[in-house]
XYZ file of C-alpha atoms in Angstrom:
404
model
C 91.784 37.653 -25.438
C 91.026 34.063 -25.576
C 90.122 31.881 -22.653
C 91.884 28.814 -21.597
C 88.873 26.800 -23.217
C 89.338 28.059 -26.745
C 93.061 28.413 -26.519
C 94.300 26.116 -29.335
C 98.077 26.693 -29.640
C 100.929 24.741 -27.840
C 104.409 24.470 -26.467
C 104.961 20.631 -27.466
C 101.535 19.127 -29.165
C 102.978 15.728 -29.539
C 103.519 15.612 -25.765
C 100.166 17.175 -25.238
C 98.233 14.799 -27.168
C 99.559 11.752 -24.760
C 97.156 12.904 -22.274
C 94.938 15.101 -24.318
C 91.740 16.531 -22.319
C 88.827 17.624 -24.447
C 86.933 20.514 -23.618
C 83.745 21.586 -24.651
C 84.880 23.317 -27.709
C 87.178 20.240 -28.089
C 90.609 22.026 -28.268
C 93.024 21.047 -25.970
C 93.146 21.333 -22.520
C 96.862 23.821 -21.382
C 96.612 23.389 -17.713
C 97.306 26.558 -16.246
C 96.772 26.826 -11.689
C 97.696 27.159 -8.504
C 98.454 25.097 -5.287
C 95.227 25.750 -3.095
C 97.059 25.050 0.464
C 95.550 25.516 3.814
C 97.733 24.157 7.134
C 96.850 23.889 10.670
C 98.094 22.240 13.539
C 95.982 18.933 13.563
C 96.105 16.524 16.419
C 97.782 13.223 15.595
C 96.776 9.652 17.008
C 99.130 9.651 19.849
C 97.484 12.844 21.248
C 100.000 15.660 20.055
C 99.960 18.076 17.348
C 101.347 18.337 13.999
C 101.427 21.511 11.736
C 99.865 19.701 8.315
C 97.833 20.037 5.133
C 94.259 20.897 6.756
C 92.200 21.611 3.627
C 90.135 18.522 3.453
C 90.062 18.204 7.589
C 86.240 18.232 9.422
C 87.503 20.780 11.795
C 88.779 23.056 9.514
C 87.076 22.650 5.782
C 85.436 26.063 4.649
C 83.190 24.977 1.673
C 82.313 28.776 1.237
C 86.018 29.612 1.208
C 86.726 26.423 -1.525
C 84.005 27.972 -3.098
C 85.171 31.757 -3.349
C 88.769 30.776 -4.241
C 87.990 29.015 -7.011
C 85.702 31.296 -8.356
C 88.156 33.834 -7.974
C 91.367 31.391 -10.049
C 88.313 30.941 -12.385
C 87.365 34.727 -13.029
C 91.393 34.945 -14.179
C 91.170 32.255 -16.634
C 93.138 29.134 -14.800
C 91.893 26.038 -15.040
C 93.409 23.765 -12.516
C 94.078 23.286 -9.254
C 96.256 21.616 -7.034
C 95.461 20.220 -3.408
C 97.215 17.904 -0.863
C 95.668 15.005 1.286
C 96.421 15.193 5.004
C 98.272 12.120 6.341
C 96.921 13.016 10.020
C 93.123 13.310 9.256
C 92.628 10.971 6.299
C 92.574 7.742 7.981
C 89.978 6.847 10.349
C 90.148 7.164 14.522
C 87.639 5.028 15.103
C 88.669 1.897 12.750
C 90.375 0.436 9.814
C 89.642 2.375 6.560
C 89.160 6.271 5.843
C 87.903 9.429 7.720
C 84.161 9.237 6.393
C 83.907 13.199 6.779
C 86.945 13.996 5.673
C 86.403 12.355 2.156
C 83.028 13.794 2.342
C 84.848 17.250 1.930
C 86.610 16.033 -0.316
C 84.341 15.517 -2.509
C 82.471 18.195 -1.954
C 85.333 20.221 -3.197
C 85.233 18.083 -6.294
C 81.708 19.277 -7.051
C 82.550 23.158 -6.618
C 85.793 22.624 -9.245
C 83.295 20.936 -11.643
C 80.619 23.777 -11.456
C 82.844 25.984 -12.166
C 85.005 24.112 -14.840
C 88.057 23.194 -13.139
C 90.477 20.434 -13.290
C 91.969 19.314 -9.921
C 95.235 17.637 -9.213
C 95.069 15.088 -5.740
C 98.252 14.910 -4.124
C 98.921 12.350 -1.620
C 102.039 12.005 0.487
C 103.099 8.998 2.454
C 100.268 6.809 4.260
C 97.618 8.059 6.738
C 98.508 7.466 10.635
C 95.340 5.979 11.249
C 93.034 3.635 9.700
C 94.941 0.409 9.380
C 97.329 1.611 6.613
C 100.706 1.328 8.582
C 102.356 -2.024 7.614
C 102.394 -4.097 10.785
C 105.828 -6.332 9.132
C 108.015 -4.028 9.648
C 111.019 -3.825 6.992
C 114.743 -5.344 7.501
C 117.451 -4.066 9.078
C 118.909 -3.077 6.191
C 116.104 -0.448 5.395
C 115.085 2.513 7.133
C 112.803 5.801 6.896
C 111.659 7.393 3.813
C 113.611 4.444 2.139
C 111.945 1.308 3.364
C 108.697 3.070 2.341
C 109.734 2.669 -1.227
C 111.825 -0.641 -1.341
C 109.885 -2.686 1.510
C 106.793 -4.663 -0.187
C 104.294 -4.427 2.903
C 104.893 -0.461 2.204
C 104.176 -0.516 -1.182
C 100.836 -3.087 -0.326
C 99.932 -0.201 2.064
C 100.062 2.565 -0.172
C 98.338 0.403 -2.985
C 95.283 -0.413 -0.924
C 94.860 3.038 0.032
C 94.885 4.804 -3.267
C 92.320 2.102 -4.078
C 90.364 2.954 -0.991
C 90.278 6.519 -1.387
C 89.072 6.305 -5.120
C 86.281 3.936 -4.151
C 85.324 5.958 -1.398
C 85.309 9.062 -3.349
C 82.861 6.967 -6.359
C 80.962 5.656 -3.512
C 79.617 9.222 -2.682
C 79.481 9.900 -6.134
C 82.190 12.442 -6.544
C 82.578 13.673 -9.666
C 86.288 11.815 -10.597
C 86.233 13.068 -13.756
C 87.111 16.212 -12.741
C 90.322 15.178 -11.571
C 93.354 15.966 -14.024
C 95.606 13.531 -12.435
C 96.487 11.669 -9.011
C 99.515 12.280 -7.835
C 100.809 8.795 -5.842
C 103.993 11.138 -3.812
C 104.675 14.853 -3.233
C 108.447 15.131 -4.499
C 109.452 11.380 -4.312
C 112.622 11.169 -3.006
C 115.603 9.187 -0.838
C 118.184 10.237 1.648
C 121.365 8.934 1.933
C 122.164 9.159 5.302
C 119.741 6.052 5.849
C 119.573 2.221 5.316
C 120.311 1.089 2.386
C 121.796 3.813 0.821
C 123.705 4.911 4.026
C 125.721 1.031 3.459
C 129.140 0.836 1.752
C 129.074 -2.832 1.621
C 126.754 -6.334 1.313
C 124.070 -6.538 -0.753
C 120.459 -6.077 -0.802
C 117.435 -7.219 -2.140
C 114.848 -4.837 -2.720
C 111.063 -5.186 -3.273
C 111.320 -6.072 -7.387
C 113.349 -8.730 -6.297
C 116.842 -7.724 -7.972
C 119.679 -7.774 -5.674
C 122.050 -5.082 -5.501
C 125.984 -4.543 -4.594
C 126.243 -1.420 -2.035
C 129.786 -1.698 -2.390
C 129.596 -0.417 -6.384
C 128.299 3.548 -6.911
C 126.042 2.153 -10.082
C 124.301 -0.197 -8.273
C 123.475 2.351 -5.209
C 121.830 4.714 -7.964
C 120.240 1.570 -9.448
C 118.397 0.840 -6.265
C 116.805 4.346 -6.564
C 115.975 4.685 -10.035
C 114.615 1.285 -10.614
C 112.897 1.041 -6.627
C 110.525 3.856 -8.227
C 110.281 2.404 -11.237
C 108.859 -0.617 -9.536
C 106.793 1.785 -6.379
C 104.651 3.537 -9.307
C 104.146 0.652 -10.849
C 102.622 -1.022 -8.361
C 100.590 2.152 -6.814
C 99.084 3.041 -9.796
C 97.346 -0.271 -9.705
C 95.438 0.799 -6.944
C 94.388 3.889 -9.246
C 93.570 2.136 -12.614
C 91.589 -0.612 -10.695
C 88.658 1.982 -9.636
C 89.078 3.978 -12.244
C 90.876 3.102 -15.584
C 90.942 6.054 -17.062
C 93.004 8.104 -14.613
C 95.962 9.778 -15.125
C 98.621 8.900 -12.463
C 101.773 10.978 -11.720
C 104.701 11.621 -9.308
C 106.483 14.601 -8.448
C 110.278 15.407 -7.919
C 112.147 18.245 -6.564
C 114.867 19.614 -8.783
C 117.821 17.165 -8.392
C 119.979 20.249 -9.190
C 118.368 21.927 -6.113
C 120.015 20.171 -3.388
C 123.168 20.960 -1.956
C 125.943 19.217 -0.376
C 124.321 19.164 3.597
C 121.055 17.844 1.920
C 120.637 14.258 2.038
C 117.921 13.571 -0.267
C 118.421 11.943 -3.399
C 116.285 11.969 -5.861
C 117.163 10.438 -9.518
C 114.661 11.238 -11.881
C 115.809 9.954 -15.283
C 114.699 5.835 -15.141
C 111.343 6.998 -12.961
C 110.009 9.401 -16.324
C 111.335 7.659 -18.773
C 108.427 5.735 -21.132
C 107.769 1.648 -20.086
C 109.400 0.270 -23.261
C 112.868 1.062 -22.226
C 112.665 0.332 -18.678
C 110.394 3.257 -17.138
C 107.314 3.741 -15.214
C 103.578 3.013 -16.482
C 103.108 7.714 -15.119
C 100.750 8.912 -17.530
C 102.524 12.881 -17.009
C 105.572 13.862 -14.927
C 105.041 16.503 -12.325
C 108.170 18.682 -11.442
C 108.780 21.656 -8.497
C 110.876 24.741 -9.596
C 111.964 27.578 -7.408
C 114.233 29.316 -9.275
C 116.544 32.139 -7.614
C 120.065 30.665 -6.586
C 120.351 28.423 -9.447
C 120.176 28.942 -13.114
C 116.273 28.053 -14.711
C 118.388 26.065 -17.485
C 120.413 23.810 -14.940
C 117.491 23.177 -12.886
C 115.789 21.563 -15.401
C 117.813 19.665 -17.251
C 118.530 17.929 -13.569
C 115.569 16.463 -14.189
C 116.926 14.396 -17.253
C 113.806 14.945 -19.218
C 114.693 15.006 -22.488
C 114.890 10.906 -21.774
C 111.307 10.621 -22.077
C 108.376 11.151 -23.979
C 105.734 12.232 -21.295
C 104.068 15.142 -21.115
C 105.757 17.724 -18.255
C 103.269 19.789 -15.617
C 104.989 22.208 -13.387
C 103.258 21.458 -10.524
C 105.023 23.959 -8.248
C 106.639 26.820 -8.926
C 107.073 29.651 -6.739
C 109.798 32.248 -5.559
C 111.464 32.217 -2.447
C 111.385 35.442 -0.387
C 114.630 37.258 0.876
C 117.018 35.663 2.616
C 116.748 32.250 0.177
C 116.449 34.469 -2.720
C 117.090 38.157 -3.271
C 113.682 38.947 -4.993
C 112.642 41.368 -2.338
C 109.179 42.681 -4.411
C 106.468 40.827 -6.004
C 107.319 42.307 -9.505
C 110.679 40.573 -8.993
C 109.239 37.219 -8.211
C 106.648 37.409 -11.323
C 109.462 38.806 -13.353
C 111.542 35.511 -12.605
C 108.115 33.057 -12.620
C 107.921 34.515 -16.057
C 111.206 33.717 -17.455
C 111.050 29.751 -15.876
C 107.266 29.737 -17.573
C 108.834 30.822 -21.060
C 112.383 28.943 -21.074
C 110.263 25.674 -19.822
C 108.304 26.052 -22.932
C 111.289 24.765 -24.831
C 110.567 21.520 -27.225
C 113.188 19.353 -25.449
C 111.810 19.965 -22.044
C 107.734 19.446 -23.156
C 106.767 21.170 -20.521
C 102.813 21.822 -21.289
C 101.540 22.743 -17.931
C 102.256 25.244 -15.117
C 100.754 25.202 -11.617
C 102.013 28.446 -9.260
C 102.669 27.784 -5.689
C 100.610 28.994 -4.104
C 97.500 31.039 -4.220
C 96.896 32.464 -0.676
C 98.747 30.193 1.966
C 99.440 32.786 4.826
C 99.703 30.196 7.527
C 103.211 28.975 8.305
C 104.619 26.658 11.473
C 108.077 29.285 11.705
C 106.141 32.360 12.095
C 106.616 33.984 9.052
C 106.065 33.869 5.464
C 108.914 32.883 3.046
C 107.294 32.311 -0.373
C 105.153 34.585 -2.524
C 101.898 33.730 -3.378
C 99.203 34.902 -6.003
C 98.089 37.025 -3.535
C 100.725 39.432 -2.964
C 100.221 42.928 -3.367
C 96.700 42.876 -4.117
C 96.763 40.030 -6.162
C 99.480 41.192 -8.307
C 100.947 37.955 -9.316
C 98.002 35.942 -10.118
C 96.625 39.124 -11.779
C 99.631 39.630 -14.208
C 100.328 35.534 -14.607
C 96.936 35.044 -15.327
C 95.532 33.513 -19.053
C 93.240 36.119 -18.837
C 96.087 38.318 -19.730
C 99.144 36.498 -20.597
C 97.471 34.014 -22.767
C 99.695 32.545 -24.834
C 101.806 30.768 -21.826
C 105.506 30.643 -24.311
C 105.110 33.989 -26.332
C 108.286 35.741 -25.209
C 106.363 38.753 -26.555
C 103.893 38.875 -23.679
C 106.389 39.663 -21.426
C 105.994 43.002 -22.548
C 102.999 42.781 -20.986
C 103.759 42.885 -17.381
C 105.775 46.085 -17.367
């Protein structure tokens, strides 16, 4: 069958050509991955330990495990993958600015996905605990947690100088950044509701684009979220396009559908992915999480109000839930359902041209047992029958045969 290099059809070409990678045979590039995710318990400035993203960290990068994994994703035909950047060990201990080694690693890993013809996906998440990037103003009264960091300026400042850091860092040591599909500024952007400002049912409140806002009237509460990351992406991909203007920047959400009533995160999607000219973000792609089981694929993703916009979708996570969550109790189950969200995503209206399984080995887990499926299961069942190597055309409802 063909490879992902020479594979020329689509689910949505105009989409596809927004952000069109050209490969050596110059057809276009269908991301197809996995999340490559290993945790620890890392120790934190203040001397305790927190159970994080450890990939990247000095103490614990394997560059002959990075190396073996992606040979492996590579041998099955996928073409990207997707990693996360530690908060705890990213910023310095001894000084403002970045952990030398642990960008050294970093890059490293960037050299092994380019040898072997891979595309990675960054993902950062909040700012680092050391190294200067914590905002020393802290916000108003009227802001607090997860929502200051998007609606309080010296936040957004923060953020913005260390996406620039970290890119100049990386070109410093010559890391090969044009390996990297996209950066994406925030792991499943969202806000709660049970905090400052959105926790307020009256005054008003300015936020960081200046606009001022009634918390007493239910369109201007949903205002402050939609346009505050409007305004947050616009101002953090700055820090991207400054080092390197060709990057691709993106976000990614959660399923709005996906929380329930005891949940207090919010996150409205529609203003955030729509295009510039009617009021959206400058996001080159849009980067949405799926874990279908509980709720229907179809309602799940139209939560996302994508049919608003004209970027190009990647589904940057999806992944089954094991029993209790879900009641997919085998592997065969799980790639039976990962199927039927890869197929019904392929739909024009939802563009999306880009699927990224979560995750390919991650065994470690901070509650002492294991509660999503990975590629791995059951002798590598699921990345074996997911693969491109053997379900090549990624929307062909007919290759479903395939797996049975």
């Amino acid at each position: 069958p063909p490879t992902p290099d020479n594979y020329t059809s689509t689910p949505s070409s105009a989409a596809s050509d927004v952000y069109k990678r050209q490969t050596r045979t110059g057809t276009k590039f269908i991301p197809r991955g996995n999340n490559y995710i290993r945790l620890a318990r890392l120790q934190d400035p203040w001397g305790g330990h927190n159970f994080g993203h450890s990939l990247f960290d000095p103490i614990h990068y394997n560059a002959q495990c990075a190396q073996a994994a992606l040979s492996a994703m590579r041998s099955k035909g996928y073409n990207v993958v997707r990693v996360f950047v530690s908060e705890i060990s990213s910023g310095s201990q001894d000084g403002p600015g970045l952990n030398i080694d642990y960008m050294r690693n970093l890059a490293d890993f960037l050299r092994i996905a380019k040898k072997l013809n891979i595309r990675v996906i960054v993902v950062f998440w909040r700012l680092p605990r050391q190294g200067g990037y914590q905002p020393t103003i802290p916000p108003p009264t009227t802001m607090e947690g997860v929502n200051a960091y998007f609606l309080h300026q010296p936040f957004i400042d923060a953020k913005k100088r260390y996406v620039r850091d970290f890119l100049s860092e990386l070109k410093a040591q010559d890391a090969p950044l044009e390996v990297v599909l996209a950066w994406d500024l925030e792991n499943e952007a969202h806000f709660t509701d049970n905090k400052k400002p959105l926790a307020l049912v009256s005054g008003n409140i300015t936020i960081a684009n200046g606009k001022i806002f009634n918390m007493a009237n239910a369109n201007d509460r949903r205002r402050i979220v939609e346009e505050g990351l409007v305004y947050w992406a616009e101002q953090v991909s700055v820090g991207v396009k400054e080092i390197d203007p060709k990057a691709l920047v993106t976000m990614s959400f959660f399923s709005p559908a996906s929380v329930d009533g005891d949940d207090p995160r919010i996150t409205w999607t529609r203003k955030v992915i729509s295009d510039p000219e009617v009021g959206g973000s400058p996001l080159d792609l849009v980067d949405i999480h799926l874990y279908p089981g509980s709720i229907q694929i179809e309602d799940e993703l139209e939560s996302f109000e994508i049919t608003k916009s004209r970027k190009p979708i990647i589904l940057g996570e999806m992944g089954i839930w094991m029993p209790p969550v879900t009641k997919v109790d085998r592997p065969i189950g799980a790639i039976d359902l990962l199927r039927r969200l890869q197929v019904r995503s392929c739909e024009k209206r939802f563009r999306v041209i880009g699927w990224v399984l979560y995750s390919w080995d991650t065994l470690e887990t901070a509650i002492g047992r294991r509660d999503i499926y990975t590629a791995s299961d059951n002798d590598w069942e699921i990345a074996d029958r997911l693969s491109p190597s053997k379900l090549y055309e990624p929307c062909a409802d007919r290759s479903f045969a395939q797996l049975h």
